CSV table of C-alpha atoms in Angstrom, one decimal:
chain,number,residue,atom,x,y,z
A,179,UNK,CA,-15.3,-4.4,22.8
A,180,UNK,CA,-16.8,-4.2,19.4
A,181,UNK,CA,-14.9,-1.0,17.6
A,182,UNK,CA,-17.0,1.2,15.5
A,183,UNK,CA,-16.6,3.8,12.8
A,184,UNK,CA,-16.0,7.6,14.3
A,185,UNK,CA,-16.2,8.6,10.0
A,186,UNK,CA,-19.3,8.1,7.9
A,187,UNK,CA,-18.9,4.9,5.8
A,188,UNK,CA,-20.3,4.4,2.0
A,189,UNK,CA,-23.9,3.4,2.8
A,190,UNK,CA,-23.7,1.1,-0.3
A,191,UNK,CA,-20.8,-1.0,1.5
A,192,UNK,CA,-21.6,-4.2,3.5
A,193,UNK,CA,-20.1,-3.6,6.3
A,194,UNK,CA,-17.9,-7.3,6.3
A,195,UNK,CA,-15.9,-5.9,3.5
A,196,UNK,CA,-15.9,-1.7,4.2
A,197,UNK,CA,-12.6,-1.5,4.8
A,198,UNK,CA,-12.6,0.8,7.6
A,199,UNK,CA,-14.3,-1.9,9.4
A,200,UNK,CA,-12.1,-4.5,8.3
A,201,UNK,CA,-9.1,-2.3,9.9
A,202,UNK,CA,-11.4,-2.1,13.0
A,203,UNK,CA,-11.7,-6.0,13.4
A,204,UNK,CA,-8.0,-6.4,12.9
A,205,UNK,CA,-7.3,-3.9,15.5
A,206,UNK,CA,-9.5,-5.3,18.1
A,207,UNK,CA,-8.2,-8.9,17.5
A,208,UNK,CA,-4.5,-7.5,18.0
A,209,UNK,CA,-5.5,-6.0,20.9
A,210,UNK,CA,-7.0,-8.9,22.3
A,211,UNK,CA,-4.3,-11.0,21.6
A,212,UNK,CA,-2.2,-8.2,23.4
A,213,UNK,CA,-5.0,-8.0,26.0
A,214,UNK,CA,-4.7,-4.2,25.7
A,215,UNK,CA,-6.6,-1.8,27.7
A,216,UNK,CA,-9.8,-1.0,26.3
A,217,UNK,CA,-8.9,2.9,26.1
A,218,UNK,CA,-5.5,2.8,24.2
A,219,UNK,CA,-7.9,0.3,21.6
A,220,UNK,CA,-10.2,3.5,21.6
A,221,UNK,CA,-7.6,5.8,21.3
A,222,UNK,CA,-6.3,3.9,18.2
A,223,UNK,CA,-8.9,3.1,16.4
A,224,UNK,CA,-9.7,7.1,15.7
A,225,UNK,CA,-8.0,8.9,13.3
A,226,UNK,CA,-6.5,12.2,15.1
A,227,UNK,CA,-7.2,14.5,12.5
A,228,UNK,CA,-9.5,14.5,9.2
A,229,UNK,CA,-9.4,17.2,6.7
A,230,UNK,CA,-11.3,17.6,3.7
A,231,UNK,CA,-11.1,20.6,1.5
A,232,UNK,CA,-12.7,21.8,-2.0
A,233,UNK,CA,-10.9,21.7,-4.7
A,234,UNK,CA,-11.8,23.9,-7.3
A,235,UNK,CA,-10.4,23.3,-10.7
A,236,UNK,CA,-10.9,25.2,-14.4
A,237,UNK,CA,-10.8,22.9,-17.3
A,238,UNK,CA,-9.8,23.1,-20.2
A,239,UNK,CA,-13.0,23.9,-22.0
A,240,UNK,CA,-13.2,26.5,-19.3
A,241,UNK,CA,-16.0,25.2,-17.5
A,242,UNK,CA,-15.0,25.2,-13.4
A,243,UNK,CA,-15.5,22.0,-11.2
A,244,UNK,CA,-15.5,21.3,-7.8
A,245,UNK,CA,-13.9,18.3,-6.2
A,246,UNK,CA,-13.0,16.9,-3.1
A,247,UNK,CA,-9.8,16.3,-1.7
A,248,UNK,CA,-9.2,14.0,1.6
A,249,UNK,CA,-6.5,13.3,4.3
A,250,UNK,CA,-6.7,11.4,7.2
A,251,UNK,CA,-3.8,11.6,9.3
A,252,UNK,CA,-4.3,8.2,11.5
A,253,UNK,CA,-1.5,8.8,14.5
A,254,UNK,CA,2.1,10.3,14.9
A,255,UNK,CA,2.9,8.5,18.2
A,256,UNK,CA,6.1,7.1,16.5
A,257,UNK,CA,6.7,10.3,14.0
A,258,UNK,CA,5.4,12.3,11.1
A,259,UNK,CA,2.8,11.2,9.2
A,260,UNK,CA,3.3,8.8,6.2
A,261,UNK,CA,1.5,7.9,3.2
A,262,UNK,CA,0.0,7.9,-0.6
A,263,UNK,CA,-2.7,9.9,-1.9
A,264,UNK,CA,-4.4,8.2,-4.6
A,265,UNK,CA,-6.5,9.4,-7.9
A,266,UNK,CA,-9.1,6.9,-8.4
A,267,UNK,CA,-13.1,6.7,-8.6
A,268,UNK,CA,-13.7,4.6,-5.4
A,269,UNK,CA,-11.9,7.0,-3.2
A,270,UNK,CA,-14.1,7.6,0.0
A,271,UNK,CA,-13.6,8.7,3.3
A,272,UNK,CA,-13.7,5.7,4.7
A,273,UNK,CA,-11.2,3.7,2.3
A,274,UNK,CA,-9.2,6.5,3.3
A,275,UNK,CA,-9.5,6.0,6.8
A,276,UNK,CA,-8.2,2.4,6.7
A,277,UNK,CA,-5.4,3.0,4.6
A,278,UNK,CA,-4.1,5.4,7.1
A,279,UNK,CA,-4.9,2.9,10.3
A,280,UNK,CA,-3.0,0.2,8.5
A,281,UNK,CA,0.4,2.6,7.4
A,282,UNK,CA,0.4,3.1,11.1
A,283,UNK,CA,0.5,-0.1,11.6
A,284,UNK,CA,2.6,-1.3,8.6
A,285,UNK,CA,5.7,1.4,9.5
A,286,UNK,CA,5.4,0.1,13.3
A,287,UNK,CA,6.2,-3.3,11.9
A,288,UNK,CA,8.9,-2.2,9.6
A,289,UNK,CA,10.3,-0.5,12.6
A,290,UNK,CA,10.4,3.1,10.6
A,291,UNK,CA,9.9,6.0,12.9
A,292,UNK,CA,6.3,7.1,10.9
A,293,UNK,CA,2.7,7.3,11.7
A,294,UNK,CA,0.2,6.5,9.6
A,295,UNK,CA,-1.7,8.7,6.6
A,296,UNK,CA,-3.5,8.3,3.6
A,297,UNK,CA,-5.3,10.9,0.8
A,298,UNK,CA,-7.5,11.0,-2.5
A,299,UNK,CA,-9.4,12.7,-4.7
A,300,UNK,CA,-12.3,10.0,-5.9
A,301,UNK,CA,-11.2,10.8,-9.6
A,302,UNK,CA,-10.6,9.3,-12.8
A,303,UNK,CA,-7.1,10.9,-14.1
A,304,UNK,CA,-7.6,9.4,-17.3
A,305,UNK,CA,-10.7,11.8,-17.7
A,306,UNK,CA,-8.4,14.5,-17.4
A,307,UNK,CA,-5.7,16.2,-19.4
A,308,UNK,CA,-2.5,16.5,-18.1
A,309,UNK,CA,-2.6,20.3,-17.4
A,310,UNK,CA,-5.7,19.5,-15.4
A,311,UNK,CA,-4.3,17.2,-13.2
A,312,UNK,CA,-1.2,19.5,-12.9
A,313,UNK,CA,-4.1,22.4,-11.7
A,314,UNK,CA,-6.0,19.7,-9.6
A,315,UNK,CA,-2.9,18.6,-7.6
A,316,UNK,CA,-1.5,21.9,-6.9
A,317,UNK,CA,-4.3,23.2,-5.3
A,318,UNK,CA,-5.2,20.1,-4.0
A,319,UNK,CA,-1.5,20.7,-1.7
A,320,UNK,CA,-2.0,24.5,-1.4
A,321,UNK,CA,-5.4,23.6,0.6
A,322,UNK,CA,-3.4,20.6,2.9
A,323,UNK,CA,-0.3,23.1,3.4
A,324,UNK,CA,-0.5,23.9,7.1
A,325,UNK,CA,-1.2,20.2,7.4
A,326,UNK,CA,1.7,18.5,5.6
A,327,UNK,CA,5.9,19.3,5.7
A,328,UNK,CA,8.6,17.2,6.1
A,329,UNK,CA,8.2,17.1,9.9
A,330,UNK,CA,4.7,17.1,10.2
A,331,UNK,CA,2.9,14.7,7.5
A,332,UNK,CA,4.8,13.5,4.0
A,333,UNK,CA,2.7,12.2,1.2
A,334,UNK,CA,3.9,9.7,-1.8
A,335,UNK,CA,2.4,8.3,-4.8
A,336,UNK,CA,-0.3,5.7,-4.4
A,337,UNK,CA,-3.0,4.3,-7.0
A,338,UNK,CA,-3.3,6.9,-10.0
A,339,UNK,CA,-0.6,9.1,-9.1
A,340,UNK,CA,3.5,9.3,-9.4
A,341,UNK,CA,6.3,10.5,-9.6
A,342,UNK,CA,4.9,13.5,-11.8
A,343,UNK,CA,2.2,14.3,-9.1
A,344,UNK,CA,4.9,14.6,-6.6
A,345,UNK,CA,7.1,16.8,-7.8
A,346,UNK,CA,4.0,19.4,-8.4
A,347,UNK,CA,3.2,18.8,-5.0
A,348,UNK,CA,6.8,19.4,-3.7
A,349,UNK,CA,6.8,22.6,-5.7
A,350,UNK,CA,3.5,23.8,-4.6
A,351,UNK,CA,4.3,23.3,-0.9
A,352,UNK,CA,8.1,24.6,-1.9
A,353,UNK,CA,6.9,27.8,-3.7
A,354,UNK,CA,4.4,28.5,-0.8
A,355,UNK,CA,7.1,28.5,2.0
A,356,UNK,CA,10.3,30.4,-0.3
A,357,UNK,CA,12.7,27.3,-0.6
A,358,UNK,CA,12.9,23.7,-1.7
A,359,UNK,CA,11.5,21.4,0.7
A,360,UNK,CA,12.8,18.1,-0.9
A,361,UNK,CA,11.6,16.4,2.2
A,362,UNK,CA,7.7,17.3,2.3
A,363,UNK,CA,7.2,14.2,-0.7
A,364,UNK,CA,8.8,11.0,-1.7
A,365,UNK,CA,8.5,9.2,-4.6
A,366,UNK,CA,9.9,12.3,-6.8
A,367,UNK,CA,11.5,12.1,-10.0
A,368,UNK,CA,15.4,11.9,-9.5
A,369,UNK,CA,16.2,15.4,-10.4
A,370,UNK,CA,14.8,16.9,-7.6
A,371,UNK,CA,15.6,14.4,-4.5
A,372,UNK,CA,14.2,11.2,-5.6
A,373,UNK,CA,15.7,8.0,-4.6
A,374,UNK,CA,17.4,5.8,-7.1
A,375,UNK,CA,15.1,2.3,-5.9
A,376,UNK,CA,12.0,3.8,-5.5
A,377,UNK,CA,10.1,3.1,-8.9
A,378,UNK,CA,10.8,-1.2,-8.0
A,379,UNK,CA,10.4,-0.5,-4.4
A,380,UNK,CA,7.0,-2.1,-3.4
A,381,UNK,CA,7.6,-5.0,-6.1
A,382,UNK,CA,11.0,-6.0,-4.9
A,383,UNK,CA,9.6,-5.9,-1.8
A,384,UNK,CA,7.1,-8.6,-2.7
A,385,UNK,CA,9.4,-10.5,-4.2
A,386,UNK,CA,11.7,-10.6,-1.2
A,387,UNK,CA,8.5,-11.6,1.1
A,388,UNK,CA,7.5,-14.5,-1.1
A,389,UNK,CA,11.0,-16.1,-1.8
A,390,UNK,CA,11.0,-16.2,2.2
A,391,UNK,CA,8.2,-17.2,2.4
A,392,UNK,CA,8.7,-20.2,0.1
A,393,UNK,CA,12.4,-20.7,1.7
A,394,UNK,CA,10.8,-21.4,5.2
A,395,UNK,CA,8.6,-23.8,3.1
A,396,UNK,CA,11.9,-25.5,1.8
A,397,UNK,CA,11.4,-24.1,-1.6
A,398,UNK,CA,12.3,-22.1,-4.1
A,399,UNK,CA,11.4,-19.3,-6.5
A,400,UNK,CA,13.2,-21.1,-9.3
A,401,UNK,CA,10.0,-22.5,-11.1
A,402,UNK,CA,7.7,-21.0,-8.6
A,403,UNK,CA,4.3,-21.1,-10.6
A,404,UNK,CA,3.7,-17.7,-9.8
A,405,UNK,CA,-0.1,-15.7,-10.5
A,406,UNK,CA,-0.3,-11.8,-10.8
A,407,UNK,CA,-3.5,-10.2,-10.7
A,408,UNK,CA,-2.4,-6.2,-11.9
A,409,UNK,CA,0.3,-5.1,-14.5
A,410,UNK,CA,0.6,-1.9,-12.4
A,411,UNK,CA,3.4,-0.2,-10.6
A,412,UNK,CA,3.3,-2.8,-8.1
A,413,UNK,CA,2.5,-5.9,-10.0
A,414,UNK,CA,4.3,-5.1,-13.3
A,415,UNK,CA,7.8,-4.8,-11.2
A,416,UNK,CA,6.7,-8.1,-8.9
A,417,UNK,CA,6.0,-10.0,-12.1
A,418,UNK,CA,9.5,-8.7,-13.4
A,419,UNK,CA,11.8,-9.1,-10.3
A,420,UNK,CA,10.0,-12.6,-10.1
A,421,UNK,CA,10.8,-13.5,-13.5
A,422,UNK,CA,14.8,-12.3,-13.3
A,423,UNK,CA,15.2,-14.9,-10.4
A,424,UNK,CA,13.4,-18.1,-12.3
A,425,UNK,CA,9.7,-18.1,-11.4
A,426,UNK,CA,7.3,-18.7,-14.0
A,427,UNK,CA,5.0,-16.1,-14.0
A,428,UNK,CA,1.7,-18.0,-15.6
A,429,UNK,CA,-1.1,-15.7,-15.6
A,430,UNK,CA,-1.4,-11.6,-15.3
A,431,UNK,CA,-4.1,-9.2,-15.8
A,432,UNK,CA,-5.3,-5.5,-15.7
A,433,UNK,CA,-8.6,-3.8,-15.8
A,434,UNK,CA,-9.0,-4.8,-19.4
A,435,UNK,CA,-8.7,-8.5,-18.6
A,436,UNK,CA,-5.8,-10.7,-18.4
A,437,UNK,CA,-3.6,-13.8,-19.8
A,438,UNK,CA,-2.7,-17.3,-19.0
A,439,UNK,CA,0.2,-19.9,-20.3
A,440,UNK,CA,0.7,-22.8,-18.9
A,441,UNK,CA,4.6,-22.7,-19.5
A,442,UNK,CA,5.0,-18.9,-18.4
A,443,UNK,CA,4.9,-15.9,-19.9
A,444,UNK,CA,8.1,-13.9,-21.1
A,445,UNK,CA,7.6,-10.8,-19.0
A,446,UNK,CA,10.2,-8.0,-20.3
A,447,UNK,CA,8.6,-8.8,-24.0
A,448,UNK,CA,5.1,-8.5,-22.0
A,449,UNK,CA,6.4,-5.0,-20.6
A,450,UNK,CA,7.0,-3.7,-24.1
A,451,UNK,CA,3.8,-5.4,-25.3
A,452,UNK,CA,1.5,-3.8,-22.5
A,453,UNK,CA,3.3,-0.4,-23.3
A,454,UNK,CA,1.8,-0.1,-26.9
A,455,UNK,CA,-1.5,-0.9,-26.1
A,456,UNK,CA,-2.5,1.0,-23.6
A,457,UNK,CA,-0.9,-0.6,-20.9
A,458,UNK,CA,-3.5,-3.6,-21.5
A,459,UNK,CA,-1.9,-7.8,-21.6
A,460,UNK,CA,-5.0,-9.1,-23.5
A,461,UNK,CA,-4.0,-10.5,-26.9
A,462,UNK,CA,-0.7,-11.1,-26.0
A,463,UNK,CA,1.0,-13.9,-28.2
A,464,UNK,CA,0.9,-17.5,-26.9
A,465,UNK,CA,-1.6,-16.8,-24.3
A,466,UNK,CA,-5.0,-18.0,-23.5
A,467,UNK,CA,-7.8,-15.2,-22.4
A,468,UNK,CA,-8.3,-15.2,-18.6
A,469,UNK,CA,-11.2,-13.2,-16.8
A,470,UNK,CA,-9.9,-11.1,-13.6
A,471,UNK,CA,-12.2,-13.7,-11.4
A,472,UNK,CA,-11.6,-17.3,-13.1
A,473,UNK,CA,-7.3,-16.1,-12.7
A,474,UNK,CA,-8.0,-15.9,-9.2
A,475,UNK,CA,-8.8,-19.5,-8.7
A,476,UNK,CA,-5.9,-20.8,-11.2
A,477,UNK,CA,-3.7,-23.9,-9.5
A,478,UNK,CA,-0.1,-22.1,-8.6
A,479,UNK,CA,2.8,-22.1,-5.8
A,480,UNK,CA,2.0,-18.3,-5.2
A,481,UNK,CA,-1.2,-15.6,-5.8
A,482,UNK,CA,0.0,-12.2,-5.7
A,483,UNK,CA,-3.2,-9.8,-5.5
A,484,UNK,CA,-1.8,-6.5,-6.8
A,485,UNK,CA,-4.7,-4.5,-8.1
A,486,UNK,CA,-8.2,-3.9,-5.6
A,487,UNK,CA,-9.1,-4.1,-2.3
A,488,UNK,CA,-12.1,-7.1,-1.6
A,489,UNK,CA,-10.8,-9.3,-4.8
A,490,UNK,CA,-10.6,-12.6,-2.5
A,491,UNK,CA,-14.5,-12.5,-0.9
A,492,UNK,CA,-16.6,-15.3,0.9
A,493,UNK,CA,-17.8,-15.8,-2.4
A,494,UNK,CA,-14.6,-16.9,-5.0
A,495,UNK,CA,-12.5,-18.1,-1.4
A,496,UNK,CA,-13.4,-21.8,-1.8
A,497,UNK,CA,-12.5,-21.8,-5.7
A,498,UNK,CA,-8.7,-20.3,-4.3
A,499,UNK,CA,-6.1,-22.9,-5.1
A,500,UNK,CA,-3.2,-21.3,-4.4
A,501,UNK,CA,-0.4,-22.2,-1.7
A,502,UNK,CA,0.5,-19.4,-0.5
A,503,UNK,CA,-1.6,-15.7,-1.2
A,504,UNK,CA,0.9,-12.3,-1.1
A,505,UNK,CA,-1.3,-9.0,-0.2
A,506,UNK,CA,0.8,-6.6,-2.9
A,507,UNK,CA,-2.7,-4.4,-2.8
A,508,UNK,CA,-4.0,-3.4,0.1
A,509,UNK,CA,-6.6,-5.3,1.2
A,510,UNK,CA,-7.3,-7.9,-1.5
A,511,UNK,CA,-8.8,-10.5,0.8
A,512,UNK,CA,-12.1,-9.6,2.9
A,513,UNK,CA,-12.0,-10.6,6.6
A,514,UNK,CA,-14.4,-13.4,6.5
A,515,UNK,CA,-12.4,-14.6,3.7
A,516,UNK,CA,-9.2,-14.5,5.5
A,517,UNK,CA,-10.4,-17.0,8.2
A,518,UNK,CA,-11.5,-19.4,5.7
A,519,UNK,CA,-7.6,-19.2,3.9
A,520,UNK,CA,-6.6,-19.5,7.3
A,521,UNK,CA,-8.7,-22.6,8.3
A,522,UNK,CA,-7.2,-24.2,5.6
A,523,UNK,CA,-3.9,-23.2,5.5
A,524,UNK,CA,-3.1,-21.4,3.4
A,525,UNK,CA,-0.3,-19.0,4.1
A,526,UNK,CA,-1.6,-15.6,3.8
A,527,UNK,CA,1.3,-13.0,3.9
A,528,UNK,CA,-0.6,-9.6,4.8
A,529,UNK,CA,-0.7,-6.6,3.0
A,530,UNK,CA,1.0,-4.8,5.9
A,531,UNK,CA,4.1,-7.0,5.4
A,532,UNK,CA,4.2,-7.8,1.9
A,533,UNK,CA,3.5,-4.3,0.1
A,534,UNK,CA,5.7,-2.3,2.4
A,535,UNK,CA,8.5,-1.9,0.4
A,536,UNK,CA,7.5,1.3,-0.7
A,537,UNK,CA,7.0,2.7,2.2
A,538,UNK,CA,10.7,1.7,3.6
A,539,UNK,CA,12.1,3.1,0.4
A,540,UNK,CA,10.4,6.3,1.1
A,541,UNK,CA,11.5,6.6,4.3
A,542,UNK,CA,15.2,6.2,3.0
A,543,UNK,CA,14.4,9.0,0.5
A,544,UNK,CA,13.0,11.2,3.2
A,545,UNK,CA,16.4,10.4,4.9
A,546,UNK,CA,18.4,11.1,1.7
A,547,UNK,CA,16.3,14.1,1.4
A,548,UNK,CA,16.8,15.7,4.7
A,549,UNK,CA,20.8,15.3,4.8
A,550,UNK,CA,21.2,16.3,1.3
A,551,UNK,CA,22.9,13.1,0.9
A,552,UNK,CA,22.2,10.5,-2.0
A,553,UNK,CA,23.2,6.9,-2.0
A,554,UNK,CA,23.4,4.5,-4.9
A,555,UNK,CA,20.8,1.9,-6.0
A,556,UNK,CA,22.7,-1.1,-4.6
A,557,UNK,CA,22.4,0.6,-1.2
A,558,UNK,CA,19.2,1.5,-1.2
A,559,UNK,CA,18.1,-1.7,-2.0
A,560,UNK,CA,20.6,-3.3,0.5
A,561,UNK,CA,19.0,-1.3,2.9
A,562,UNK,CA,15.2,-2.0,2.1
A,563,UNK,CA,15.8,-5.8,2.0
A,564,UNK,CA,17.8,-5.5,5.5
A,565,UNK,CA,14.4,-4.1,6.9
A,566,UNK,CA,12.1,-6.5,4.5
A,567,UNK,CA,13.9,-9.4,5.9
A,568,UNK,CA,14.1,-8.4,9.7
A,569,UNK,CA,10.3,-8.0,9.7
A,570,UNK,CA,9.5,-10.8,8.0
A,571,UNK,CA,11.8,-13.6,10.5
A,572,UNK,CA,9.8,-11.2,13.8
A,573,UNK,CA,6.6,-11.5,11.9
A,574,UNK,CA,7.3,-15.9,11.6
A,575,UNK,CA,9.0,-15.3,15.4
A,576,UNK,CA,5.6,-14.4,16.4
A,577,UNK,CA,3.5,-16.6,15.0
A,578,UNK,CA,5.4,-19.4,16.0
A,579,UNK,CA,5.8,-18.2,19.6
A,580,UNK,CA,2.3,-17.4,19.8
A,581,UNK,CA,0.5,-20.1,17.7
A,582,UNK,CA,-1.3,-17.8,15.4
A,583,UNK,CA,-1.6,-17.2,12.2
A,584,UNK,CA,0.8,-14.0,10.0
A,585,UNK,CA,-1.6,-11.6,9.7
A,586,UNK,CA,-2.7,-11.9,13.4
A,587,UNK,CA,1.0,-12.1,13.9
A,588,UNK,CA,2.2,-9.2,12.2
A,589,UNK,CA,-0.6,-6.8,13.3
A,590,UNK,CA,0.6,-7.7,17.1
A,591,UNK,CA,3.7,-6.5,16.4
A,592,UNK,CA,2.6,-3.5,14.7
A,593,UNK,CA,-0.6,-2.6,17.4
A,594,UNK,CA,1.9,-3.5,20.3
A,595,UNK,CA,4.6,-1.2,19.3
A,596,UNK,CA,2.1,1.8,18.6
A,597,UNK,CA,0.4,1.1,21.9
A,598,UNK,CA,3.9,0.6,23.9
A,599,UNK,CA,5.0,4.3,22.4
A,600,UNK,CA,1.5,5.7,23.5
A,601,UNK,CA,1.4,4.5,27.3
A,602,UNK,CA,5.2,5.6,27.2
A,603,UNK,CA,4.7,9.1,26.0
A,604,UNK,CA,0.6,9.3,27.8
A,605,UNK,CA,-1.7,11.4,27.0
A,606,UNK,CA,-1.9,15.2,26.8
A,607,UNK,CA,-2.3,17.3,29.2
């Protein structure tokens, strides 16, 4: 059974790297694999519910504009909804739609009692003022506020968003039903039930993926030649998690462009570097200009992808020289380039693994927030690398027992479990 979009897809996207298709083809080859029944792979390969609402803003110059807001809750057959919602130009339905389908899968795998969600608003927040984006995101979550709570569907930061958003999100949604709901976010800023841990979560969680990675390799991180590509939330705390354990970090980039030395770079002073200049690396001292594209193909022990989707494509996949290729975006090889990593050999750890820190992090916040309870750093991260690990050595487990290869391994796991919960609970009425 070929599996096909239920949600109109950008017409200007080939459909080998649109990434709801690209969620669709990983589906059906789990459930192949799993030799599932053909109705629960129909079942999951729609999203249960799609809403998307106007949002109408007044800027600052007074003028009013009107822009669209999307969630796609994917399925709650293991809990409430989970996942981002991101403030970025390429947002689109379908994008939007994959995300979901894979946080479904990626909390399955993690074993965290979630479904899978996703939102956006197809935005540039640096063409707005702060005060805009404050108006945008409140009634972006007044319109979603019969569809969200801390039962029911809990967002978090994602691409273009943070901690800030959050917390006028948890105060919309809060104001609206006459308490604090601590619960109906994560990622919030400490003073109102965030969780010490969070900010480093999806990094450290990279890190933790790689070093066992390379530790079922027989090596180590200690002089790992390690490539970034994104200085971001996600990449800048890889890059300096990485760096405090001995890797040589040799190239990075953003947007703007990026940096390469040979010897490494010295990342905290690249932090503070990146900070005053518009959070850009280029010019950085002791480097040598790199394009996004050419740092791609560099020679290292470990690629870590941590910007866009469809950065690894059929058409850059045979320059790749790197060992071993850690999805910290979501979706940063294509499909067709996946099976030529995977043909020769190169270990791919997927994005569902690799990035999921963050999510396990929120859900120990949403814990924290529902009990009323808050633990220290050390725990939380005790906790999140307890998890990390687990899913990591099933993930290997798998593949191993199975002969295939992670990312086939690790969306059995995840499909499996969803599908297992499904034909346990059946299907209403």
């Amino acid at each position: 059974m070929v599996l096909t979009s239920p949600l109109p897809l950008a017409a200007t996207t080939p459909a080998h790297i649109c990434p709801f298709a690209q969620a669709c083809s990983y589906l059906e080859a789990a459930g192949k694999e799993l030799k599932l029944h053909q109705g629960v792979l129909e079942i999951l390969s729609h999203p249960r519910k799609v809403v998307t609402v106007s949002i109408p803003v007044k800027l600052d110059n007074g003028e009013i504009q009107v822009l669209a807001g999307h969630r796609v809750q994917h399925c709650d057959i293991l809990g409430p909804y989970k996942g981002g919602i991101r403030y970025h130009p390429s947002v689109t339905l379908g994008e939007v739609s994959a995300l979901a389908m894979l946080m479904t899968w990626k909390c399955a795998l993690l074993g965290i009692p979630y479904g899978g969600a996703k939102g956006g608003i197809a935005i540039n927040p640096k063409s707005y003022s702060v005060s805009e984006l404050e108006r945008i995101s409140r009634r972006y979550i007044s319109e979603l506020i019969k569809d969200i709570g801390p039962s029911v569907d809990i967002p978090a930061p994602d691409m273009g968003t943070s901690a800030r958003e959050m917390a006028w999100m948890m105060d919309t949604y809060s104001v609206n039903v006459g308490h604090a709901v601590p619960g109906v976010v994560t990622g919030k800023p400490l003073s109102i039930g965030g969780s010490l841990g969070r900010e480093m979560a999806t990094g450290r969680g990279v890190m933790i993926i790689v070093r066992e990675a390379l530790a079922e390799q027989g090596k180590s991180l200690t002089g790992a030649e390690v490539v970034i590509q994104g200085f971001g939330n996600v990449g800048g705390a890889a890059a300096e998690l990485l760096h405090e354990v001995g890797a040589k970090i040799i190239a990075v980039s953003t947007g703007a462009g990026g940096i390469f030395a040979p010897d490494g770079i010295d990342i905290p002073a690249l932090k503070a570097y990146a900070a005053e200049n518009l959070k850009s690396v280029v010019g950085f001292p002791g480097t040598i200009p790199i394009t996004n594209l050419d740092l791609l193909t560099l020679p290292c022990d470990v690629l870590i992808p941590a910007a866009l989707e469809n950065q690894i494509t059929t058409e850059n996949v045979n320059q790749v020289q790197a060992k071993i290729i850690a999805e910290a975006a979501n979706g940063p090889v294509t499909l067709e380039a996946n099976k030529f990593l995977e043909a020769r050999g190169v270990t791919v750890l997927p994005d569902i693994l690799a990035n999921a820190g963050g999510v396990v992090v929120s859900y120990l916040e949403w814990v924290q927030g529902l009990s009323y309870v808050f633990w220290g750093e050390e725990r939380v991260n005790h906790e999140m690398e307890k998890l990390m690990v687990q899913a990591y050595q099933q993930v290997i487990q798998q593949s191993k027992m199975k002969q295939i290869p992670l990312r086939l391994a690790a969306y059995t796991l995840g499909v499996g479990r969803v599908a297992q919960a499904l034909t346990d609970r059946g299907i209403y009425p």
